[in-house]
Amino acid sequence: MSESVLEIKNLHAGIEGKEIINGLSLSIHRGEVHAVMGPNGAGKSTLSNVLMGHPKYEVFKGKVMFLGKNLLELEPDERAKAGLFLSFQYPFEVQGLAFTKFLHAAFKATHPKESISILQFRKELLKKLEELRMKEEFANRELNVGFSGGEKKRAEILQLMMLKPKLAILDETDSGLDIDSLKLVSEAINKLRGNEFSAMVITHYNRILKYLKPDFVHVLVEGKIVASGKQELADRLDEKGYRELLKELGVEEKVVVVEG
Ligand SMILES: Nc1ncnc2c1ncn2[C@@H]1O[C@H](COP(=O)(O)OP(=O)(O)OP(=O)(O)O)[C@@H](O)[C@H]1O
Ligand SMILES: [Mg+2]
């Protein structure tokens, strides 16, 4: 079996003492792309925040290995330096920080052994901007400030292309992208694929998976993975929705009673 990039074992984690991730296990090997789907509130963004080491989140139990290192012992910047990349469901805006400067600083921090001048960096950035059909002026703008929803998402893929992480966790990068952008973004991710790049793609839509052709598809419900399979699982989900498919698969359904 190929080398494991991410190995999550029986993870219990959450926020403010509340357990949201509830015994989750998942392994990603070198070069693999895994899709994680699941209903709203299932814990997908919580999982990505926990993996990135967001200070508000707590780990109660479990183990996470990332390229042979105990991920949970690393600070967020050490995780990024080790090659972990997280895109956000809602990317934040940073006033006063030019996009090129931000990316160059991020590159230097995550690739301390490679020296690249800001001019060389900018040249490469402009090439990638063109690949993503983004205007050159983007390079000069403040990070995400005034970017449209879809532009923020493309800007994240641009970061991914420039920073070349070992594992990318993409939280709903496809939400809010028009069809052409979705194709471009998928192609960009596919170009990165190889022995040195793996990804966990969190999504609600099968459309991006048609382009990405993930190696595995997982369904996350109430903080754990309740079903795993290949593209066929995403297709069946698309057709039936969570309730029906999970019932069909024999995954226990929890009935929520709303009082009042
Ligand atoms: N700060 C918080 N305090 C209390 N509960 C929280 C907090 N943050 C998240 N939660 C809860 O944790 C659960 C999981 O949220 P999360 O954002 O991980 O879901 P998700 O699977 O990403 O959903 P979506 O598909 O809507 O993005 C939700 O019920 C949410 O309300
Ligand atoms: Mg989410």
mmCIF file of C-alpha atoms and ligand atoms in Angstrom:
data_model
loop_
_atom_site.group_PDB
_atom_site.id
_atom_site.type_symbol
_atom_site.label_atom_id
_atom_site.label_comp_id
_atom_site.label_asym_id
_atom_site.label_seq_id
_atom_site.Cartn_x
_atom_site.Cartn_y
_atom_site.Cartn_z
ATOM 1 C CA MET A 1 0.000 0.000 0.000
ATOM 2 C CA SER A 2 1.262 3.508 -0.741
ATOM 3 C CA GLU A 3 2.460 5.811 2.011
ATOM 4 C CA SER A 4 -0.134 7.433 4.192
ATOM 5 C CA VAL A 5 -0.348 11.218 4.121
ATOM 6 C CA LEU A 6 -3.134 11.695 6.641
ATOM 7 C CA GLU A 7 -4.255 9.120 9.159
ATOM 8 C CA ILE A 8 -7.145 10.088 11.433
ATOM 9 C CA LYS A 9 -8.022 7.556 14.105
ATOM 10 C CA ASN A 10 -11.104 7.736 16.300
ATOM 11 C CA LEU A 11 -11.091 11.516 16.475
ATOM 12 C CA HIS A 12 -13.384 13.225 18.978
ATOM 13 C CA ALA A 13 -13.277 17.001 18.791
ATOM 14 C CA GLY A 14 -15.442 20.087 19.013
ATOM 15 C CA ILE A 15 -15.856 23.561 20.297
ATOM 16 C CA GLU A 16 -16.648 25.078 23.706
ATOM 17 C CA GLY A 17 -16.809 21.643 25.284
ATOM 18 C CA LYS A 18 -19.351 20.427 22.742
ATOM 19 C CA GLU A 19 -18.396 17.279 20.835
ATOM 20 C CA ILE A 20 -19.004 17.697 17.109
ATOM 21 C CA ILE A 21 -16.549 15.203 15.634
ATOM 22 C CA ASN A 22 -17.576 11.974 17.146
ATOM 23 C CA GLY A 23 -15.224 9.047 16.539
ATOM 24 C CA LEU A 24 -14.062 9.835 13.014
ATOM 25 C CA SER A 25 -11.449 7.741 11.217
ATOM 26 C CA LEU A 26 -10.063 8.393 7.746
ATOM 27 C CA SER A 27 -6.872 7.592 5.843
ATOM 28 C CA ILE A 28 -5.565 9.453 2.827
ATOM 29 C CA HIS A 29 -2.624 7.998 0.925
ATOM 30 C CA ARG A 30 -0.172 9.725 -1.372
ATOM 31 C CA GLY A 31 -1.710 11.102 -4.518
ATOM 32 C CA GLU A 32 -5.302 10.376 -3.506
ATOM 33 C CA VAL A 33 -8.227 12.761 -3.747
ATOM 34 C CA HIS A 34 -11.008 12.102 -1.236
ATOM 35 C CA ALA A 35 -14.397 13.770 -1.376
ATOM 36 C CA VAL A 36 -16.251 14.370 1.882
ATOM 37 C CA MET A 37 -19.966 14.991 1.596
ATOM 38 C CA GLY A 38 -22.557 15.329 4.304
ATOM 39 C CA PRO A 39 -25.628 17.262 5.369
ATOM 40 C CA ASN A 40 -25.430 20.795 6.778
ATOM 41 C CA GLY A 41 -24.108 20.798 10.301
ATOM 42 C CA ALA A 42 -22.552 17.326 10.033
ATOM 43 C CA GLY A 43 -19.136 18.607 11.141
ATOM 44 C CA LYS A 44 -17.237 18.986 7.853
ATOM 45 C CA SER A 45 -15.944 22.512 8.490
ATOM 46 C CA THR A 46 -15.266 21.582 12.113
ATOM 47 C CA LEU A 47 -13.100 18.705 10.904
ATOM 48 C CA SER A 48 -11.093 20.993 8.622
ATOM 49 C CA ASN A 49 -10.655 23.590 11.366
ATOM 50 C CA VAL A 50 -9.517 20.937 13.828
ATOM 51 C CA LEU A 51 -7.014 19.574 11.319
ATOM 52 C CA MET A 52 -5.638 23.042 10.686
ATOM 53 C CA GLY A 53 -5.297 23.667 14.424
ATOM 54 C CA HIS A 54 -7.791 26.508 14.758
ATOM 55 C CA PRO A 55 -7.303 27.667 18.367
ATOM 56 C CA LYS A 56 -11.045 27.722 19.160
ATOM 57 C CA TYR A 57 -11.413 23.991 18.559
ATOM 58 C CA GLU A 58 -10.576 21.278 21.070
ATOM 59 C CA VAL A 59 -9.537 17.682 20.575
ATOM 60 C CA PHE A 60 -10.936 15.366 23.209
ATOM 61 C CA LYS A 61 -9.614 12.057 22.004
ATOM 62 C CA GLY A 62 -8.007 10.345 19.036
ATOM 63 C CA LYS A 63 -4.901 10.513 16.905
ATOM 64 C CA VAL A 64 -3.996 12.322 13.693
ATOM 65 C CA MET A 65 -0.758 11.562 11.842
ATOM 66 C CA PHE A 66 0.328 13.777 8.954
ATOM 67 C CA LEU A 67 3.293 12.545 6.919
ATOM 68 C CA GLY A 68 4.614 10.647 9.897
ATOM 69 C CA LYS A 69 4.197 13.537 12.351
ATOM 70 C CA ASN A 70 1.720 13.832 15.203
ATOM 71 C CA LEU A 71 -0.373 16.629 13.694
ATOM 72 C CA LEU A 72 -2.195 17.483 16.898
ATOM 73 C CA GLU A 73 1.072 18.466 18.582
ATOM 74 C CA LEU A 74 1.930 21.032 15.896
ATOM 75 C CA GLU A 75 1.021 24.714 15.973
ATOM 76 C CA PRO A 76 -1.068 25.951 13.005
ATOM 77 C CA ASP A 77 1.976 27.558 11.320
ATOM 78 C CA GLU A 78 3.959 24.347 11.774
ATOM 79 C CA ARG A 79 1.121 22.437 10.141
ATOM 80 C CA ALA A 80 1.245 24.785 7.159
ATOM 81 C CA LYS A 81 5.031 24.461 6.983
ATOM 82 C CA ALA A 82 4.667 20.680 7.057
ATOM 83 C CA GLY A 83 2.559 21.007 3.906
ATOM 84 C CA LEU A 84 -1.055 21.271 5.004
ATOM 85 C CA PHE A 85 -3.305 23.765 3.225
ATOM 86 C CA LEU A 86 -6.814 24.747 4.174
ATOM 87 C CA SER A 87 -9.266 26.724 2.110
ATOM 88 C CA PHE A 88 -12.122 28.341 3.961
ATOM 89 C CA GLN A 89 -15.847 27.992 3.416
ATOM 90 C CA TYR A 90 -15.979 31.754 3.990
ATOM 91 C CA PRO A 91 -12.604 33.290 3.026
ATOM 92 C CA PHE A 92 -11.673 36.319 5.125
ATOM 93 C CA GLU A 93 -10.663 39.759 3.839
ATOM 94 C CA VAL A 94 -7.424 41.416 4.927
ATOM 95 C CA GLN A 95 -7.175 45.136 4.308
ATOM 96 C CA GLY A 96 -3.789 46.632 3.589
ATOM 97 C CA LEU A 97 -2.217 43.333 2.547
ATOM 98 C CA ALA A 98 -1.514 43.021 -1.168
ATOM 99 C CA PHE A 99 -2.296 39.599 -2.604
ATOM 100 C CA THR A 100 1.159 39.099 -4.173
ATOM 101 C CA LYS A 101 2.945 40.114 -0.975
ATOM 102 C CA PHE A 102 0.784 37.823 1.090
ATOM 103 C CA LEU A 103 1.400 34.873 -1.224
ATOM 104 C CA HIS A 104 5.139 35.516 -1.438
ATOM 105 C CA ALA A 105 5.384 35.664 2.357
ATOM 106 C CA ALA A 106 3.323 32.480 2.649
ATOM 107 C CA PHE A 107 5.545 30.763 0.092
ATOM 108 C CA LYS A 108 8.734 31.757 1.897
ATOM 109 C CA ALA A 109 7.320 30.580 5.212
ATOM 110 C CA THR A 110 6.242 27.217 3.833
ATOM 111 C CA HIS A 111 9.301 26.661 1.592
ATOM 112 C CA PRO A 112 12.199 28.039 3.665
ATOM 113 C CA LYS A 113 14.803 26.198 1.558
ATOM 114 C CA GLU A 114 13.714 27.671 -1.774
ATOM 115 C CA SER A 115 14.643 31.251 -2.433
ATOM 116 C CA ILE A 116 12.546 33.109 -4.934
ATOM 117 C CA SER A 117 12.546 36.881 -5.399
ATOM 118 C CA ILE A 118 9.250 38.723 -5.351
ATOM 119 C CA LEU A 119 9.772 39.564 -9.034
ATOM 120 C CA GLN A 120 10.220 35.933 -10.055
ATOM 121 C CA PHE A 121 7.332 35.020 -7.829
ATOM 122 C CA ARG A 122 5.110 37.627 -9.421
ATOM 123 C CA LYS A 123 6.008 36.346 -12.878
ATOM 124 C CA GLU A 124 4.920 32.848 -11.951
ATOM 125 C CA LEU A 125 1.809 34.215 -10.291
ATOM 126 C CA LEU A 126 0.807 36.068 -13.446
ATOM 127 C CA LYS A 127 1.107 32.827 -15.425
ATOM 128 C CA LYS A 128 -1.185 31.059 -13.001
ATOM 129 C CA LEU A 129 -3.614 33.985 -13.041
ATOM 130 C CA GLU A 130 -3.855 33.542 -16.772
ATOM 131 C CA GLU A 131 -4.476 29.807 -16.393
ATOM 132 C CA LEU A 132 -7.362 30.642 -14.080
ATOM 133 C CA ARG A 133 -8.533 33.390 -16.459
ATOM 134 C CA MET A 134 -8.139 35.987 -13.731
ATOM 135 C CA LYS A 135 -7.143 39.558 -14.454
ATOM 136 C CA GLU A 136 -3.590 40.706 -13.782
ATOM 137 C CA GLU A 137 -4.841 43.470 -11.490
ATOM 138 C CA PHE A 138 -5.722 40.771 -8.953
ATOM 139 C CA ALA A 139 -2.077 40.465 -8.045
ATOM 140 C CA ASN A 140 -2.107 44.072 -6.802
ATOM 141 C CA ARG A 141 -5.347 43.993 -4.889
ATOM 142 C CA GLU A 142 -5.729 43.590 -1.152
ATOM 143 C CA LEU A 143 -6.305 40.027 0.003
ATOM 144 C CA ASN A 144 -9.909 39.115 -0.780
ATOM 145 C CA VAL A 145 -11.044 42.728 -0.261
ATOM 146 C CA GLY A 146 -13.936 43.407 -2.590
ATOM 147 C CA PHE A 147 -13.487 40.048 -4.331
ATOM 148 C CA SER A 148 -16.755 38.524 -5.447
ATOM 149 C CA GLY A 149 -17.670 35.158 -3.908
ATOM 150 C CA GLY A 150 -16.381 33.251 -6.924
ATOM 151 C CA GLU A 151 -13.239 35.376 -7.125
ATOM 152 C CA LYS A 152 -12.392 34.532 -3.509
ATOM 153 C CA LYS A 153 -12.675 30.859 -4.347
ATOM 154 C CA ARG A 154 -10.461 31.209 -7.408
ATOM 155 C CA ALA A 155 -7.984 33.214 -5.354
ATOM 156 C CA GLU A 156 -7.766 30.222 -3.015
ATOM 157 C CA ILE A 157 -6.995 27.879 -5.859
ATOM 158 C CA LEU A 158 -4.349 30.332 -6.964
ATOM 159 C CA GLN A 159 -2.824 30.083 -3.495
ATOM 160 C CA LEU A 160 -2.937 26.324 -3.793
ATOM 161 C CA MET A 161 -1.181 26.432 -7.168
ATOM 162 C CA MET A 162 1.534 28.736 -5.869
ATOM 163 C CA LEU A 163 2.113 27.104 -2.475
ATOM 164 C CA LYS A 164 2.037 23.493 -3.696
ATOM 165 C CA PRO A 165 1.063 21.873 -0.380
ATOM 166 C CA LYS A 166 1.284 18.129 0.268
ATOM 167 C CA LEU A 167 -2.336 17.952 1.369
ATOM 168 C CA ALA A 168 -5.087 20.434 0.601
ATOM 169 C CA ILE A 169 -8.344 20.530 2.514
ATOM 170 C CA LEU A 170 -10.819 22.374 0.332
ATOM 171 C CA ASP A 171 -13.984 23.351 2.170
ATOM 172 C CA GLU A 172 -16.703 24.003 -0.396
ATOM 173 C CA THR A 173 -14.363 25.611 -2.885
ATOM 174 C CA ASP A 174 -16.957 24.777 -5.522
ATOM 175 C CA SER A 175 -19.850 26.628 -3.859
ATOM 176 C CA GLY A 176 -20.676 29.822 -5.695
ATOM 177 C CA LEU A 177 -18.527 29.071 -8.744
ATOM 178 C CA ASP A 178 -20.101 29.425 -12.163
ATOM 179 C CA ILE A 179 -19.832 26.422 -14.489
ATOM 180 C CA ASP A 180 -16.804 27.694 -16.402
ATOM 181 C CA SER A 181 -14.993 28.591 -13.191
ATOM 182 C CA LEU A 182 -15.806 25.202 -11.744
ATOM 183 C CA LYS A 183 -14.180 23.557 -14.744
ATOM 184 C CA LEU A 184 -11.096 25.775 -14.494
ATOM 185 C CA VAL A 185 -10.736 25.150 -10.783
ATOM 186 C CA SER A 186 -11.156 21.386 -11.233
ATOM 187 C CA GLU A 187 -8.577 21.366 -14.015
ATOM 188 C CA ALA A 188 -6.167 23.310 -11.810
ATOM 189 C CA ILE A 189 -6.576 20.762 -9.016
ATOM 190 C CA ASN A 190 -6.208 17.872 -11.451
ATOM 191 C CA LYS A 191 -2.960 19.374 -12.721
ATOM 192 C CA LEU A 192 -1.562 19.348 -9.197
ATOM 193 C CA ARG A 193 -2.420 15.693 -8.725
ATOM 194 C CA GLY A 194 0.465 13.312 -8.331
ATOM 195 C CA ASN A 195 2.616 11.613 -5.770
ATOM 196 C CA GLU A 196 3.341 14.899 -3.991
ATOM 197 C CA PHE A 197 -0.238 16.160 -3.751
ATOM 198 C CA SER A 198 -3.333 14.790 -2.075
ATOM 199 C CA ALA A 199 -6.625 16.461 -1.302
ATOM 200 C CA MET A 200 -9.718 16.271 0.850
ATOM 201 C CA VAL A 201 -12.507 17.984 -1.051
ATOM 202 C CA ILE A 202 -15.546 18.913 1.022
ATOM 203 C CA THR A 203 -18.540 19.490 -1.186
ATOM 204 C CA HIS A 204 -22.313 19.413 -1.421
ATOM 205 C CA TYR A 205 -22.360 18.899 -5.161
ATOM 206 C CA ASN A 206 -21.628 16.012 -7.420
ATOM 207 C CA ARG A 207 -20.785 18.292 -10.329
ATOM 208 C CA ILE A 208 -17.219 19.054 -9.189
ATOM 209 C CA LEU A 209 -16.683 15.348 -8.542
ATOM 210 C CA LYS A 210 -17.540 14.585 -12.175
ATOM 211 C CA TYR A 211 -14.524 16.693 -13.139
ATOM 212 C CA LEU A 212 -12.254 15.692 -10.270
ATOM 213 C CA LYS A 213 -12.974 11.964 -10.280
ATOM 214 C CA PRO A 214 -12.049 11.421 -6.626
ATOM 215 C CA ASP A 215 -10.501 8.130 -5.563
ATOM 216 C CA PHE A 216 -12.909 7.856 -2.630
ATOM 217 C CA VAL A 217 -16.167 9.439 -1.548
ATOM 218 C CA HIS A 218 -17.144 9.586 2.132
ATOM 219 C CA VAL A 219 -20.395 10.561 3.782
ATOM 220 C CA LEU A 220 -20.025 12.375 7.093
ATOM 221 C CA VAL A 221 -23.076 12.438 9.354
ATOM 222 C CA GLU A 222 -23.179 13.655 12.953
ATOM 223 C CA GLY A 223 -19.434 13.825 13.278
ATOM 224 C CA LYS A 224 -18.430 10.532 11.789
ATOM 225 C CA ILE A 225 -18.064 8.809 8.483
ATOM 226 C CA VAL A 226 -21.040 6.549 7.961
ATOM 227 C CA ALA A 227 -20.409 5.431 4.382
ATOM 228 C CA SER A 228 -17.414 5.291 2.037
ATOM 229 C CA GLY A 229 -17.218 4.305 -1.566
ATOM 230 C CA LYS A 230 -16.331 5.493 -5.024
ATOM 231 C CA GLN A 231 -18.031 7.933 -7.380
ATOM 232 C CA GLU A 232 -21.089 5.673 -7.451
ATOM 233 C CA LEU A 233 -21.824 6.672 -3.849
ATOM 234 C CA ALA A 234 -21.906 10.361 -4.845
ATOM 235 C CA ASP A 235 -24.137 9.540 -7.809
ATOM 236 C CA ARG A 236 -26.586 7.645 -5.621
ATOM 237 C CA LEU A 237 -26.551 10.473 -3.117
ATOM 238 C CA ASP A 238 -27.284 12.960 -5.850
ATOM 239 C CA GLU A 239 -30.247 10.919 -6.911
ATOM 240 C CA LYS A 240 -31.735 10.089 -3.520
ATOM 241 C CA GLY A 241 -30.513 12.606 -0.945
ATOM 242 C CA TYR A 242 -29.074 11.751 2.464
ATOM 243 C CA ARG A 243 -32.171 10.507 4.243
ATOM 244 C CA GLU A 244 -33.171 7.980 1.644
ATOM 245 C CA LEU A 245 -29.693 6.729 0.813
ATOM 246 C CA LEU A 246 -28.658 6.293 4.441
ATOM 247 C CA LYS A 247 -31.859 4.392 5.118
ATOM 248 C CA GLU A 248 -31.167 2.188 2.115
ATOM 249 C CA LEU A 249 -27.627 1.568 3.328
ATOM 250 C CA GLY A 250 -28.946 0.645 6.752
ATOM 251 C CA VAL A 251 -27.293 3.570 8.486
ATOM 252 C CA GLU A 252 -29.376 4.316 11.534
ATOM 253 C CA GLU A 253 -31.510 7.394 11.300
ATOM 254 C CA LYS A 254 -31.752 9.725 14.224
ATOM 255 C CA VAL A 255 -35.106 11.348 14.709
ATOM 256 C CA VAL A 256 -34.903 14.864 16.017
ATOM 257 C CA VAL A 257 -37.918 16.043 17.946
ATOM 258 C CA VAL A 258 -38.396 19.768 17.952
ATOM 259 C CA GLU A 259 -40.443 20.806 20.925
ATOM 260 C CA GLY A 260 -42.722 23.791 21.248
HETATM 261 N N1 LIG B 1 -18.889 27.993 17.911
HETATM 262 C C1 LIG B 1 -19.808 27.025 17.934
HETATM 263 N N2 LIG B 1 -20.581 26.832 19.029
HETATM 264 C C2 LIG B 1 -21.499 25.873 19.068
HETATM 265 N N3 LIG B 1 -21.759 25.020 18.044
HETATM 266 C C3 LIG B 1 -21.021 25.157 16.948
HETATM 267 C C4 LIG B 1 -20.000 26.155 16.817
HETATM 268 N N4 LIG B 1 -19.443 26.026 15.585
HETATM 269 C C5 LIG B 1 -20.075 25.015 14.971
HETATM 270 N N5 LIG B 1 -21.027 24.496 15.791
HETATM 271 C C6 LIG B 1 -21.971 23.425 15.459
HETATM 272 O O1 LIG B 1 -21.278 22.292 15.008
HETATM 273 C C7 LIG B 1 -22.023 21.593 14.042
HETATM 274 C C8 LIG B 1 -21.155 21.334 12.827
HETATM 275 O O2 LIG B 1 -20.861 22.548 12.150
HETATM 276 P P1 LIG B 1 -19.962 22.588 10.828
HETATM 277 O O3 LIG B 1 -19.780 23.993 10.464
HETATM 278 O O4 LIG B 1 -18.755 21.757 11.066
HETATM 279 O O5 LIG B 1 -20.910 21.830 9.789
HETATM 280 P P2 LIG B 1 -20.705 21.545 8.235
HETATM 281 O O6 LIG B 1 -20.783 20.068 8.071
HETATM 282 O O7 LIG B 1 -19.507 22.234 7.746
HETATM 283 O O8 LIG B 1 -22.037 22.181 7.619
HETATM 284 P P3 LIG B 1 -22.289 22.972 6.222
HETATM 285 O O9 LIG B 1 -22.531 21.912 5.212
HETATM 286 O O10 LIG B 1 -23.542 23.734 6.521
HETATM 287 O O11 LIG B 1 -21.106 23.844 5.957
HETATM 288 C C9 LIG B 1 -23.242 22.461 13.743
HETATM 289 O O12 LIG B 1 -24.348 21.941 14.425
HETATM 290 C C10 LIG B 1 -22.857 23.805 14.297
HETATM 291 O O13 LIG B 1 -23.968 24.549 14.730
HETATM 292 MG MG MG B 2 -19.148 23.762 6.427
#
